[in-house]
Amino acid sequence: MNSQSPVNDYTECPSCGSSNSRVSLTEFRARWGWQPLGNRICGECGTAWRPQCPRWAAAVSIVVGCVMWAGALALVGLAAREQGLSNFIDSIVQNESPEVGKAILLFATFILLALWPFLYGMAVLRGRAGKLEILGKVLPTSSVPEISETGSQPLPARVCAGCRQPIPPGSAFCPHCGLRQSSNPICL
């Protein structure tokens, strides 16, 4: 890697330092939730990694969460102002209309969705999330046909247990779905 760069370049391979990388669309998907930068695969050595989340992306996540909270609270404030605070509270407590129940459910869902980027950004700034992680290797398929020596046995074809697609020999991960493969040479 280029040690002179003060900023972590998320396109630079952590194994070989090459900047010849691409976003992984199908090989290694994000495990869950919020991830501001997509997983990447190096075009030179085949390393797949989850880039480190930059501090600016963590700050943007926190701001997005706060804006979502403020928007939800502003909508509730407008509804309370329109009906009058005491009438608004009475309509919630007495559940006079089915629309009130739907509005409360929508508000709760919006608040929970706002928590996701906010908590992720806080975890990144505290050093508990968003760390660089190497996911595995994707071995490029050879464009040159393999020529076997006389008397040698061809390598058995490996098939992914998850997506049933062929896997290159020696690959620890399926290049199609990203599933970790067993150490057994034949995974049928």
PDB file of N, CA, C and O in Angstrom, residues 34-35 37 44 46 49 54 57 62 82 84 96 107 118 131 133 140 160 162 177:
ATOM      1  N   TRP A  34     -26.390  -1.267   7.265  1.00  0.00           N
ATOM      2  CA  TRP A  34     -25.862  -0.048   6.677  1.00  0.00           C
ATOM      3  C   TRP A  34     -24.373  -0.190   6.437  1.00  0.00           C
ATOM      4  O   TRP A  34     -23.610  -0.462   7.362  1.00  0.00           O
ATOM      5  N   GLN A  35     -23.945  -0.017   5.220  1.00  0.00           N
ATOM      6  CA  GLN A  35     -22.528  -0.030   4.875  1.00  0.00           C
ATOM      7  C   GLN A  35     -22.335   1.006   3.792  1.00  0.00           C
ATOM      8  O   GLN A  35     -22.748   0.809   2.656  1.00  0.00           O
ATOM      9  N   LEU A  37     -19.762   2.132   2.029  1.00  0.00           N
ATOM     10  CA  LEU A  37     -18.910   1.798   0.885  1.00  0.00           C
ATOM     11  C   LEU A  37     -19.043   0.304   0.597  1.00  0.00           C
ATOM     12  O   LEU A  37     -18.928  -0.513   1.496  1.00  0.00           O
ATOM     13  N   GLU A  44      -5.886  -7.432  -9.413  1.00  0.00           N
ATOM     14  CA  GLU A  44      -4.544  -8.013  -9.537  1.00  0.00           C
ATOM     15  C   GLU A  44      -4.408  -9.330  -8.776  1.00  0.00           C
ATOM     16  O   GLU A  44      -4.025 -10.331  -9.347  1.00  0.00           O
ATOM     17  N   GLY A  46      -6.945 -10.661  -6.522  1.00  0.00           N
ATOM     18  CA  GLY A  46      -8.202 -11.336  -6.217  1.00  0.00           C
ATOM     19  C   GLY A  46      -8.680 -11.212  -4.790  1.00  0.00           C
ATOM     20  O   GLY A  46      -9.634 -11.860  -4.397  1.00  0.00           O
ATOM     21  N   TRP A  49     -12.404  -7.406   0.016  1.00  0.00           N
ATOM     22  CA  TRP A  49     -12.378  -6.768   1.321  1.00  0.00           C
ATOM     23  C   TRP A  49     -13.535  -5.802   1.506  1.00  0.00           C
ATOM     24  O   TRP A  49     -14.128  -5.340   0.546  1.00  0.00           O
ATOM     25  N   PRO A  54     -14.863   5.694   6.296  1.00  0.00           N
ATOM     26  CA  PRO A  54     -14.202   6.965   6.611  1.00  0.00           C
ATOM     27  C   PRO A  54     -14.991   7.748   7.667  1.00  0.00           C
ATOM     28  O   PRO A  54     -16.209   7.588   7.802  1.00  0.00           O
ATOM     29  N   ALA A  57     -17.997   9.660   6.376  1.00  0.00           N
ATOM     30  CA  ALA A  57     -19.203   8.866   6.133  1.00  0.00           C
ATOM     31  C   ALA A  57     -19.925   8.574   7.445  1.00  0.00           C
ATOM     32  O   ALA A  57     -21.157   8.544   7.483  1.00  0.00           O
ATOM     33  N   ILE A  62     -24.593   9.983  10.967  1.00  0.00           N
ATOM     34  CA  ILE A  62     -25.165  10.582  12.180  1.00  0.00           C
ATOM     35  C   ILE A  62     -26.113  11.722  11.814  1.00  0.00           C
ATOM     36  O   ILE A  62     -27.221  11.814  12.350  1.00  0.00           O
ATOM     37  N   GLU A  82     -52.099  21.535  14.849  1.00  0.00           N
ATOM     38  CA  GLU A  82     -53.334  21.642  14.085  1.00  0.00           C
ATOM     39  C   GLU A  82     -54.562  21.292  14.937  1.00  0.00           C
ATOM     40  O   GLU A  82     -55.588  21.955  14.858  1.00  0.00           O
ATOM     41  N   GLY A  84     -54.554  21.070  18.339  1.00  0.00           N
ATOM     42  CA  GLY A  84     -54.419  21.532  19.719  1.00  0.00           C
ATOM     43  C   GLY A  84     -53.803  20.391  20.517  1.00  0.00           C
ATOM     44  O   GLY A  84     -54.155  19.227  20.324  1.00  0.00           O
ATOM     45  N   GLU A  96     -59.445   7.288  18.849  1.00  0.00           N
ATOM     46  CA  GLU A  96     -60.737   7.601  18.248  1.00  0.00           C
ATOM     47  C   GLU A  96     -60.833   7.191  16.779  1.00  0.00           C
ATOM     48  O   GLU A  96     -61.923   6.953  16.284  1.00  0.00           O
ATOM     49  N   PHE A 107     -44.849   6.446  12.609  1.00  0.00           N
ATOM     50  CA  PHE A 107     -43.899   7.263  13.359  1.00  0.00           C
ATOM     51  C   PHE A 107     -42.858   6.384  14.054  1.00  0.00           C
ATOM     52  O   PHE A 107     -41.653   6.661  13.984  1.00  0.00           O
ATOM     53  N   PHE A 118     -27.708   6.458  12.566  1.00  0.00           N
ATOM     54  CA  PHE A 118     -27.179   7.226  13.695  1.00  0.00           C
ATOM     55  C   PHE A 118     -26.277   6.346  14.562  1.00  0.00           C
ATOM     56  O   PHE A 118     -25.137   6.725  14.870  1.00  0.00           O
ATOM     57  N   LYS A 131     -14.596  -1.212  10.421  1.00  0.00           N
ATOM     58  CA  LYS A 131     -13.174  -1.524  10.258  1.00  0.00           C
ATOM     59  C   LYS A 131     -12.940  -2.305   8.976  1.00  0.00           C
ATOM     60  O   LYS A 131     -13.810  -3.034   8.514  1.00  0.00           O
ATOM     61  N   GLU A 133     -11.931  -5.177   6.667  1.00  0.00           N
ATOM     62  CA  GLU A 133     -11.961  -6.620   6.886  1.00  0.00           C
ATOM     63  C   GLU A 133     -11.715  -7.319   5.557  1.00  0.00           C
ATOM     64  O   GLU A 133     -12.382  -7.029   4.562  1.00  0.00           O
ATOM     65  N   PRO A 140      -9.058 -15.687 -10.254  1.00  0.00           N
ATOM     66  CA  PRO A 140      -9.538 -15.485 -11.630  1.00  0.00           C
ATOM     67  C   PRO A 140      -9.496 -16.790 -12.405  1.00  0.00           C
ATOM     68  O   PRO A 140      -8.611 -17.604 -12.206  1.00  0.00           O
ATOM     69  N   CYS A 160     -20.210 -25.071  -5.588  1.00  0.00           N
ATOM     70  CA  CYS A 160     -20.596 -24.382  -4.358  1.00  0.00           C
ATOM     71  C   CYS A 160     -21.810 -25.074  -3.744  1.00  0.00           C
ATOM     72  O   CYS A 160     -22.773 -25.418  -4.440  1.00  0.00           O
ATOM     73  N   GLY A 162     -23.869 -23.627  -1.828  1.00  0.00           N
ATOM     74  CA  GLY A 162     -24.969 -22.675  -1.751  1.00  0.00           C
ATOM     75  C   GLY A 162     -25.665 -22.445  -3.075  1.00  0.00           C
ATOM     76  O   GLY A 162     -26.870 -22.642  -3.207  1.00  0.00           O
ATOM     77  N   CYS A 177     -21.479 -16.339  -5.131  1.00  0.00           N
ATOM     78  CA  CYS A 177     -22.337 -15.924  -4.012  1.00  0.00           C
ATOM     79  C   CYS A 177     -21.548 -15.516  -2.778  1.00  0.00           C
ATOM     80  O   CYS A 177     -22.122 -14.985  -1.832  1.00  0.00           O
TER      81      CYS A 177
END
